[in-house]
Coordinates of C-alpha atoms in Angstrom, one line a residue:
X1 CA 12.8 -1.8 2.2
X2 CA 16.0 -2.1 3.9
X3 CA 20.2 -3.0 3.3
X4 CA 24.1 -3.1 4.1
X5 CA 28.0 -4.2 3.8
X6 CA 31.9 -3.5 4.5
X7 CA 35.2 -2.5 2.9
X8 CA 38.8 -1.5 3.9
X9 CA 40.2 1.8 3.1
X10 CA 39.6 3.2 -0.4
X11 CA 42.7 5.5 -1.9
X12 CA 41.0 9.2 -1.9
X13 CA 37.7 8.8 -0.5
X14 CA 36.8 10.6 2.8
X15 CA 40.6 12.4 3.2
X16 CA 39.3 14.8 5.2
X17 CA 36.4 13.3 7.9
X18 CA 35.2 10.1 9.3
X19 CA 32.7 8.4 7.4
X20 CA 30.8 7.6 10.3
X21 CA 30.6 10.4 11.7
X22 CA 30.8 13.1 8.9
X23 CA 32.3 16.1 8.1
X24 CA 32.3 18.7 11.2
X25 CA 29.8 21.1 9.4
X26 CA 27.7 18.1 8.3
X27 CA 27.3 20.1 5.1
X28 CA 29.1 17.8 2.5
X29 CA 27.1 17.0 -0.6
X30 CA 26.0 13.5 -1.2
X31 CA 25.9 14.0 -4.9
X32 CA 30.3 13.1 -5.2
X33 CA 30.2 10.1 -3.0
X34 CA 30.8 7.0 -5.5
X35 CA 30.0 4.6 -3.0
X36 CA 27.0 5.8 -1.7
X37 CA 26.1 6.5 -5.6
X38 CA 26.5 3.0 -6.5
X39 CA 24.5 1.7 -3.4
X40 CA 21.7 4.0 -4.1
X41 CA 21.4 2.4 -7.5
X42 CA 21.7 -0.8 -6.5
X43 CA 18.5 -0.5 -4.1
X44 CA 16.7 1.6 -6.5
X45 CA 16.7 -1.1 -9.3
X46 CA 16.1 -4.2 -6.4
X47 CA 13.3 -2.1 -5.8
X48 CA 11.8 -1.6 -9.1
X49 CA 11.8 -5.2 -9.5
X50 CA 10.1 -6.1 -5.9
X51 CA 7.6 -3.7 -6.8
X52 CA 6.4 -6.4 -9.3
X53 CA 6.1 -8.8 -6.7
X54 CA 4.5 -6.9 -4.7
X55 CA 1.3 -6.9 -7.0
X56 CA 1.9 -10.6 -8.5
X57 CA 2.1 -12.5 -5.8
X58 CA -1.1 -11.4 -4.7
X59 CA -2.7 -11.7 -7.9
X60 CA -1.2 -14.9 -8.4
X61 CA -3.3 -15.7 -5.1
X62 CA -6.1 -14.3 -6.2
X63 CA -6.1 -15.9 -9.7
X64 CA -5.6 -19.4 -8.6
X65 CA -8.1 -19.0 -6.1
X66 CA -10.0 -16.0 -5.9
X67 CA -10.1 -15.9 -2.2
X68 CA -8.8 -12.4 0.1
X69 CA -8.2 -14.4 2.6
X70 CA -5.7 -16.5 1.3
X71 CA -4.0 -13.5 -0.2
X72 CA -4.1 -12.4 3.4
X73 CA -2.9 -16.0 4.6
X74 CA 0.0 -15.5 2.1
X75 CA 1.5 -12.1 3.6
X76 CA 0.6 -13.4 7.3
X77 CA 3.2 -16.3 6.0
X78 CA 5.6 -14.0 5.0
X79 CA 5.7 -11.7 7.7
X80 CA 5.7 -14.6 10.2
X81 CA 8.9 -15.3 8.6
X82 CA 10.4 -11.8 8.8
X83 CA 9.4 -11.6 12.4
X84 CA 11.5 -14.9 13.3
X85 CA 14.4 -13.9 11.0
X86 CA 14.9 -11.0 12.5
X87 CA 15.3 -12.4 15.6
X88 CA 18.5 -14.0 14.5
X89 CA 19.1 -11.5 11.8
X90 CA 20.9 -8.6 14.3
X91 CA 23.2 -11.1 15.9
X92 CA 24.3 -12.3 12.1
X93 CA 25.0 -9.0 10.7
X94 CA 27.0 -7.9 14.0
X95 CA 29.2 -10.9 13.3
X96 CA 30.0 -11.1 9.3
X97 CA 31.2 -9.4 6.4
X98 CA 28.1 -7.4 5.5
X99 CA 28.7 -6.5 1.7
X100 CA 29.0 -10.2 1.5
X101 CA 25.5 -11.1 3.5
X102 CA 24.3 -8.4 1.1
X103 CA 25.5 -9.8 -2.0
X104 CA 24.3 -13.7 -0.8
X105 CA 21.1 -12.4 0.2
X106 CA 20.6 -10.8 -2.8
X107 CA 21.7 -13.8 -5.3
X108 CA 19.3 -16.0 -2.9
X109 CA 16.1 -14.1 -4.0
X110 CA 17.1 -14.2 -7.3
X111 CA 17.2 -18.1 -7.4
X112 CA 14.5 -18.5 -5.2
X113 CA 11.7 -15.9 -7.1
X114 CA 13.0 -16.9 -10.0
X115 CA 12.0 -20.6 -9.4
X116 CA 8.1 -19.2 -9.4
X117 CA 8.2 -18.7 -13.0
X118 CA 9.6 -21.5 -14.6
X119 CA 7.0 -23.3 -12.3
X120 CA 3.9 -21.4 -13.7
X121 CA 4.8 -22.7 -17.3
X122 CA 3.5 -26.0 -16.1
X123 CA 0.4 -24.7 -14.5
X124 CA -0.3 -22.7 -10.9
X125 CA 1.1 -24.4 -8.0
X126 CA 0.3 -21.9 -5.3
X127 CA 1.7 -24.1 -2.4
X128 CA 5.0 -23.1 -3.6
X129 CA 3.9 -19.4 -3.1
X130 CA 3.8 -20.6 0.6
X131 CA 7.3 -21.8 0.5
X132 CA 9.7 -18.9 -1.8
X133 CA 7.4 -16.2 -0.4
X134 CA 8.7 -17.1 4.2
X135 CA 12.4 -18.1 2.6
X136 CA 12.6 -14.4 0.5
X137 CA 11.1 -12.9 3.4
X138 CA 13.7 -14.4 6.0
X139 CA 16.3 -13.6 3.8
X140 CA 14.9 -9.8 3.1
X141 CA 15.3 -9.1 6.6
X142 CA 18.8 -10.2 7.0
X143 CA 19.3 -8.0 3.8
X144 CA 17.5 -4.8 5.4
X145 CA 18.7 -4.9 8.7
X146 CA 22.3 -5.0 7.3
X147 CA 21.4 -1.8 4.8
X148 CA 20.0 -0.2 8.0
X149 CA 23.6 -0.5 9.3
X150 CA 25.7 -0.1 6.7
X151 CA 23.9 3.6 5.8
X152 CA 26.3 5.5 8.5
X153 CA 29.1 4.2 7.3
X154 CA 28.6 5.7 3.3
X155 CA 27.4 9.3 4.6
X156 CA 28.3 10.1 8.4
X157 CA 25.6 10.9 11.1
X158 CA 24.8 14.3 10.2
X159 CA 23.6 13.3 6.4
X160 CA 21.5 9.7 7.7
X161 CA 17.8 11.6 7.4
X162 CA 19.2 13.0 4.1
X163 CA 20.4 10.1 2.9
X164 CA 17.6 8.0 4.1
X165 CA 15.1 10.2 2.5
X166 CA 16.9 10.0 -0.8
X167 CA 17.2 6.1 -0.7
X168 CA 13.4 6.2 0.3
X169 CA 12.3 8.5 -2.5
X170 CA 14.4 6.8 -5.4
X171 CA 13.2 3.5 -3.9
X172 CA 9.5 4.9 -4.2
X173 CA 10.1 6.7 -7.6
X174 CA 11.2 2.7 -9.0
X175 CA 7.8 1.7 -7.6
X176 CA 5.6 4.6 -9.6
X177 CA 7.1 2.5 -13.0
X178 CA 7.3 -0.8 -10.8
X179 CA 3.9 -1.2 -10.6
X180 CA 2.4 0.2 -13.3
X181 CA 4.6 -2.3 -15.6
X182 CA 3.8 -5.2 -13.6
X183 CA -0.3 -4.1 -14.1
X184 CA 0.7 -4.3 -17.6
X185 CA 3.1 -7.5 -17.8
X186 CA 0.6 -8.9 -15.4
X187 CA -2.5 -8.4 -17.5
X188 CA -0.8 -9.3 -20.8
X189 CA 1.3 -12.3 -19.9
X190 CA 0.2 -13.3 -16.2
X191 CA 1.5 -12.2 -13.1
X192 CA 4.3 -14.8 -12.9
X193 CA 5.9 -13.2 -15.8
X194 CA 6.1 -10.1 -13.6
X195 CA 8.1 -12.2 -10.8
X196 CA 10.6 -13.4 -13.5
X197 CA 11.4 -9.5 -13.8
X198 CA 11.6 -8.9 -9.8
X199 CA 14.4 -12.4 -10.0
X200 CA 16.4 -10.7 -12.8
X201 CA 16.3 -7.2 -10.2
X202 CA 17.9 -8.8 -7.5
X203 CA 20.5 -10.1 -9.7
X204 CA 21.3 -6.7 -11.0
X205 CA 22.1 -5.3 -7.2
X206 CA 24.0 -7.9 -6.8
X207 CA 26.2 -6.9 -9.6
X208 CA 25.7 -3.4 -8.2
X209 CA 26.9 -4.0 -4.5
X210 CA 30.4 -5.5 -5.8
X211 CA 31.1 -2.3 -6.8
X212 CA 30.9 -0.6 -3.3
X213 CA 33.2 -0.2 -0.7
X214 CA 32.6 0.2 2.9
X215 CA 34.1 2.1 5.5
X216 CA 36.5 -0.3 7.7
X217 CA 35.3 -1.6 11.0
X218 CA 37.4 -0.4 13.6
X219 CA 38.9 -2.4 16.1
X220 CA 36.6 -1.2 19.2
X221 CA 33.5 -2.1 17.4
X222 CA 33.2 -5.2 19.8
X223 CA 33.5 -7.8 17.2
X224 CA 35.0 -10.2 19.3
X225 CA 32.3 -9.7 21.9
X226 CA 29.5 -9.9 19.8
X227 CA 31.0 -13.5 18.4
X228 CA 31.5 -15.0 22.0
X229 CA 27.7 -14.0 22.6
X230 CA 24.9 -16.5 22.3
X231 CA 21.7 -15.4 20.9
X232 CA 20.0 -14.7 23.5
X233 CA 22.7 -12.5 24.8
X234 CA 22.6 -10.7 21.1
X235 CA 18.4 -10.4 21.7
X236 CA 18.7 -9.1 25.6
X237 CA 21.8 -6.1 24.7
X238 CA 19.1 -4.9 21.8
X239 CA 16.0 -4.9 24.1
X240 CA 18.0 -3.6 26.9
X241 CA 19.0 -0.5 24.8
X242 CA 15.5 0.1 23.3
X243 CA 14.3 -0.3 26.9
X244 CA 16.8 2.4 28.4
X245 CA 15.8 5.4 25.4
X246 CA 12.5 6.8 26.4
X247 CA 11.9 7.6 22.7
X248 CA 12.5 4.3 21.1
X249 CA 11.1 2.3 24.1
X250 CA 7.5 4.4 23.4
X251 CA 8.0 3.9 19.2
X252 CA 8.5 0.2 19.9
X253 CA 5.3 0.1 21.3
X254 CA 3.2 2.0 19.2
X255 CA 4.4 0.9 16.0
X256 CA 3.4 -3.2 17.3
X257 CA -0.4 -1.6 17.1
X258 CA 0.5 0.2 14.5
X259 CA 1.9 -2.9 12.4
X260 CA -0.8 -5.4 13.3
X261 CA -3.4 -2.7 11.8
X262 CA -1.2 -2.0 8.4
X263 CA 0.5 -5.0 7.4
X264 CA -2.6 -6.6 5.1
X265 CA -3.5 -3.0 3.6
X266 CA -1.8 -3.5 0.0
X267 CA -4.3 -7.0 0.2
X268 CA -6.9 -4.7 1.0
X269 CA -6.2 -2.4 -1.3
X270 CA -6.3 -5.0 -4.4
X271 CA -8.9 -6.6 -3.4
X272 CA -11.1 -3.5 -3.1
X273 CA -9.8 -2.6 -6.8
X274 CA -10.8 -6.4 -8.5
X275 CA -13.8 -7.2 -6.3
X276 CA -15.6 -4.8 -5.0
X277 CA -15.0 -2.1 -8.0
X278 CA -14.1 -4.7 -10.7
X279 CA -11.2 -3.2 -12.4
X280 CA -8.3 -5.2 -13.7
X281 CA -4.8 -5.9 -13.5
X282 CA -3.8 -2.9 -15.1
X283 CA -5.9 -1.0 -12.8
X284 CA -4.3 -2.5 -10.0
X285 CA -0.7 -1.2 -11.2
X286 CA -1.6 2.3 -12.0
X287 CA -3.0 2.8 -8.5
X288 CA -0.3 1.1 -6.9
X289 CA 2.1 2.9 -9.2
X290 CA 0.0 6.5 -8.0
X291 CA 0.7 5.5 -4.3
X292 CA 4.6 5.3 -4.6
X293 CA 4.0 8.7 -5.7
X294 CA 3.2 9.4 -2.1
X295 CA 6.0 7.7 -0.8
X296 CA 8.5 9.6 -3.2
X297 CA 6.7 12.5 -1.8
X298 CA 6.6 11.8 2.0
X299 CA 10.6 10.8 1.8
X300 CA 11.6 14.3 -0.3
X301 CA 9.9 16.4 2.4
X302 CA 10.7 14.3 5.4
X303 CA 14.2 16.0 5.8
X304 CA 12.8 19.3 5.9
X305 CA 10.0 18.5 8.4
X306 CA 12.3 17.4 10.6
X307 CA 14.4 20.4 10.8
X308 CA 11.1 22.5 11.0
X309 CA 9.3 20.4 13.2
X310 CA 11.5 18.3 15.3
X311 CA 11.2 14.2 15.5
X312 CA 7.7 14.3 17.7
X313 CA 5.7 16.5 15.6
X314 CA 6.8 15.1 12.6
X315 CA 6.2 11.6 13.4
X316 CA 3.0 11.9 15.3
X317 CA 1.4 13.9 12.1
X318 CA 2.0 11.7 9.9
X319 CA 0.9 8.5 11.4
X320 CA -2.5 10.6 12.4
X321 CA -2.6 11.6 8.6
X322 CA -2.2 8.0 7.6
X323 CA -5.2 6.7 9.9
X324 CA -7.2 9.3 8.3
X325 CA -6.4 7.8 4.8
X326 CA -6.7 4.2 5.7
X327 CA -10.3 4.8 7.3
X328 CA -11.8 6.4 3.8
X329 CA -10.1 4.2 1.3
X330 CA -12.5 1.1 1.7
X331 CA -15.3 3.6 1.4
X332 CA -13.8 5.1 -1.9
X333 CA -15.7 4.4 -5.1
X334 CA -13.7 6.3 -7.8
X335 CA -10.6 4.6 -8.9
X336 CA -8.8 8.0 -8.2
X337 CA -10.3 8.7 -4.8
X338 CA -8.6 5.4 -4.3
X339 CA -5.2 6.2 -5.6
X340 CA -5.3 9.6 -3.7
X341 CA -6.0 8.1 -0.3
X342 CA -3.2 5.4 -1.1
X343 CA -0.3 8.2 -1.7
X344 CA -1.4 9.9 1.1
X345 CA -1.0 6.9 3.4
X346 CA 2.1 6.0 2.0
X347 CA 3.5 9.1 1.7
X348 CA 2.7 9.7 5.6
X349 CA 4.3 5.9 6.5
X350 CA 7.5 7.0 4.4
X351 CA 8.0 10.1 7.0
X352 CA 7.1 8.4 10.1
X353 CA 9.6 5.5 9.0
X354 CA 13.0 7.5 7.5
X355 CA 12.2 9.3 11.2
X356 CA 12.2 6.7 13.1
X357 CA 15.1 4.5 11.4
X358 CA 17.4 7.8 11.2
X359 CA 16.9 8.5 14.6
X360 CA 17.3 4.8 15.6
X361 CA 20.5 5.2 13.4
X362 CA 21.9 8.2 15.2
X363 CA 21.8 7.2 19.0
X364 CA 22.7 3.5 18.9
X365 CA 26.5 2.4 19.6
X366 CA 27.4 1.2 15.4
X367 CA 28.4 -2.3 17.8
X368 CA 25.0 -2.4 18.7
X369 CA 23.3 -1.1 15.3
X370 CA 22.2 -4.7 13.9
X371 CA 21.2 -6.0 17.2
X372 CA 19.6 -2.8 18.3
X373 CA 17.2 -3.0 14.6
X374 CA 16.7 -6.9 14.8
X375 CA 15.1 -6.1 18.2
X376 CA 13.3 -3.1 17.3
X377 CA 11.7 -5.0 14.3
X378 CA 11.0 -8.1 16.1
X379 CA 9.4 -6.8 18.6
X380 CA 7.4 -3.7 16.7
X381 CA 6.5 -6.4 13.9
X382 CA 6.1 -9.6 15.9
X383 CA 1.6 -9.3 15.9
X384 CA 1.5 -8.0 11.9
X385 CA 1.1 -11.3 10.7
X386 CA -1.8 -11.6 12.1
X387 CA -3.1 -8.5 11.8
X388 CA -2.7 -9.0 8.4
X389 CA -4.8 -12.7 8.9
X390 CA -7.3 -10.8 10.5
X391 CA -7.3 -7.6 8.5
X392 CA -8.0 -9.3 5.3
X393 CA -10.4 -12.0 7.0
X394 CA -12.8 -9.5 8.1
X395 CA -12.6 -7.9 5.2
X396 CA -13.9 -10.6 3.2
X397 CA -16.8 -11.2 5.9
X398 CA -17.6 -8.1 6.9
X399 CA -16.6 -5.8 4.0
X400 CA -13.5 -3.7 3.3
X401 CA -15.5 -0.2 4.6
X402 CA -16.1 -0.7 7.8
X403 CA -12.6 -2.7 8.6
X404 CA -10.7 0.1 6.9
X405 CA -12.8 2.6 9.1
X406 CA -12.0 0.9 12.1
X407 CA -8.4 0.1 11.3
X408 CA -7.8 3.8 10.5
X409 CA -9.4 5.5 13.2
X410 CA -7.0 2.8 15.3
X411 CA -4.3 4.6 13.7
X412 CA -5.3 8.2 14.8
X413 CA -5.7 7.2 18.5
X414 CA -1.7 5.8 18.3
X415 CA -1.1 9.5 17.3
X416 CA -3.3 10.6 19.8
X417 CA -1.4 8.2 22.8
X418 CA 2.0 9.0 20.8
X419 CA 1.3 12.6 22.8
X420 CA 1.6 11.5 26.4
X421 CA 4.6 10.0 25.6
X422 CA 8.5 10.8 25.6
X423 CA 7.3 10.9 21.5
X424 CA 6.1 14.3 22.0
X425 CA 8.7 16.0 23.5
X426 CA 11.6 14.6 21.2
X427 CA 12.9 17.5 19.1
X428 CA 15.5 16.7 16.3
X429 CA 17.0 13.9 17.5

């Protein structure tokens, strides 16, 4: 979950500071700003709906074919196709109008999701699964690495964790209800019904984001340079910064481990629930639902952590804390020792990541912003497809225990290496 866009100067709005940088005390409340109002909205109810794909494409999987390592084969798929789209996608968003690459990208996963469906009334056709679920994927990047962007210009600098956090929390509070319907819809109409719902969502933003204005680009924001650049050129200035920040250069790094271990754990998760403790559908939502709980959690309190704690502390805890869940929730047994262990992993992932994107926010050039977060993505997330292949793969072999023990205790030691690194000695920025 990620998004962004433009606009020239609106009559009344910011009179008295910058918009990208904020107000000198870096006290102004976000509560007033209409914009950022309407944009929080917009990803809240995109949200709610991807929360029902979330579960139904995987239960789709699993319905037609009853295999975890095709559900695993499907998010490897998908995340393959993030992981070349965002190669492309920072070099894009540095060269168009963003609200309208939001507004496209948006209107393109509603046809595309929307297609499953109307397919499904005809009989399960999970090859087409292979082929919306890489496109939507593609396109979701393009879509997140311009909200990643766009964030600065709606609230200044000195409000990005805040603001972060609140996106992150409202996001999370659409997936408690998200998942819990699509359980529902999912067990008393099928899951595809509940992908119809996640189509109509995106179609709803889109309404949403031609509402909002963005702050104007201004004229030493490098356009023209970025346009006369070739993609390779785009890739190399977003590596090259990464490279040159001690703290970013170390985060890239651990979060590749940390994203080949963590990508196929919703996979894990479900399967656990319908095979090894045979629950149903319904089961499957609530405990998702109980996990965004965490997340709305994690992204209320990761503001305050910060300020208490500094960026090091705060991010090392929490990815130690989420290794710790990871390892006990294939050994769980009670449906809410499972939805326990899933909040508290997600809840830990939602402060480690409004850290690291707000601080990747607040030292990167605003000309460099979307070719600075394609890079960081496609390099931290280039080996999660396969992690997630693997991940699930084993599972199915060897058990969802022991890989979830292993994977998990893999987690801690990133933590644990996260310590002899510039990570540790990072304070609020």
């Amino acid at each position: 979950m990620t998004h962004e866009a433009r606009n020239a100067e609106e009559p009344g709005r910011h009179t008295s500071d910058d918009p990208r940088t904020g107000p000198p005390d870096g006290r102004r409340s976000l509560w007033p700003q209409r914009d950022f109002g309407v944009f929080w909205a917009a990803q809240t109810l995109s949200v709610l709906g991807d929360s029902f794909a979330l579960i139904a494409l995987p239960l789709l999987v699993l319905q037609a074919t009853g295999s975890l390592a095709r559900m695993g084969l499907l998010t490897a798929v998908g995340g393959a196709a993030s992981v070349l789209a965002a190669v492309f996608a920072g070099a894009l968003v540095d060269r168009v109008d963003r609200r309208r690459l939001l507004i496209t990208c948006d209107l393109a996963r509603m046809a595309l999701y929307g297609v499953i469906p109307l397919v499904w009334l005809f009989g399960p056709q999970v090859w087409l699964l292979y082929v919306v679920l890489p496109l939507c994927e593609a396109i979701g990047v393009l879509f997140a690495v311009g909200y990643v962007t766009v964030v600065r210009s709606l609230v200044g600098t000195a409000q990005l964790t805040e603001a972060n956090g609140r996106l992150n929390a409202t996001a999370a509070a659409a997936g408690v209800l998200g998942p819990l319907c699509a359980g529902i819809v999912a067990a008393w109409t099928g899951p595809a019904a509940a992908v119809g719902v996640d189509a109509a969502s995106f179609g709803v933003s889109a309404a949403c984001m031609l509402r909002v204005r963005f702050a104007a680009r201004s004229e030493d924001d490098d356009v023209t340079t970025a346009k006369r650049a070739n993609l390779w050129q785009d890739l190399r200035a977003g590596i090259t910064f990464l490279h040159g920040h001690p703290v970013l250069r170390s985060l890239t790094a651990l979060l590749f481990v940390f994203s080949f271990l963590t990508l196929g754990l919703n996979d894990l998760v479900i399967y656990h629930l319908k095979h090894d403790l045979g629950h149903d559908d319904g089961t499957v939502g609530t405990v998702m639902a109980v996990g965004a709980l965490g997340t709305i959690t994690g992204a209320l309190l990761v503001a305050r952590f910060r300020r208490r704690l500094g960026f090091g502390p705060t991010w090392t805890g929490a990815v130690a804390v989420s290794g710790l869940a990871f390892a006990g929730l294939g050994r769980a047994e009670e449906v809410p020792v499972v939805a326990a262990l899933s909040a508290a992993f997600l809840a830990c992932v939602a402060i480690a990541g409004t850290c690291s994107m707000s601080l990747r926010q607040e030292v990167t050039p605003e000309p460099l912003l979307g070719r600075v977060t394609s890079a960081f993505w496609t390099l931290h997330y280039a080996a999660a497809p396969l992690g997630a292949a693997v991940l699930t793969w084993a599972a199915e072999h060897q058990g969802t225990a022991p890989v979830g023990l292993v994977a998990g205790a893999c987690c801690v030691l990133i933590a644990v290496a996260a310590l002899f690194t510039p990570i540790r000695r990072s304070g609020a920025a």
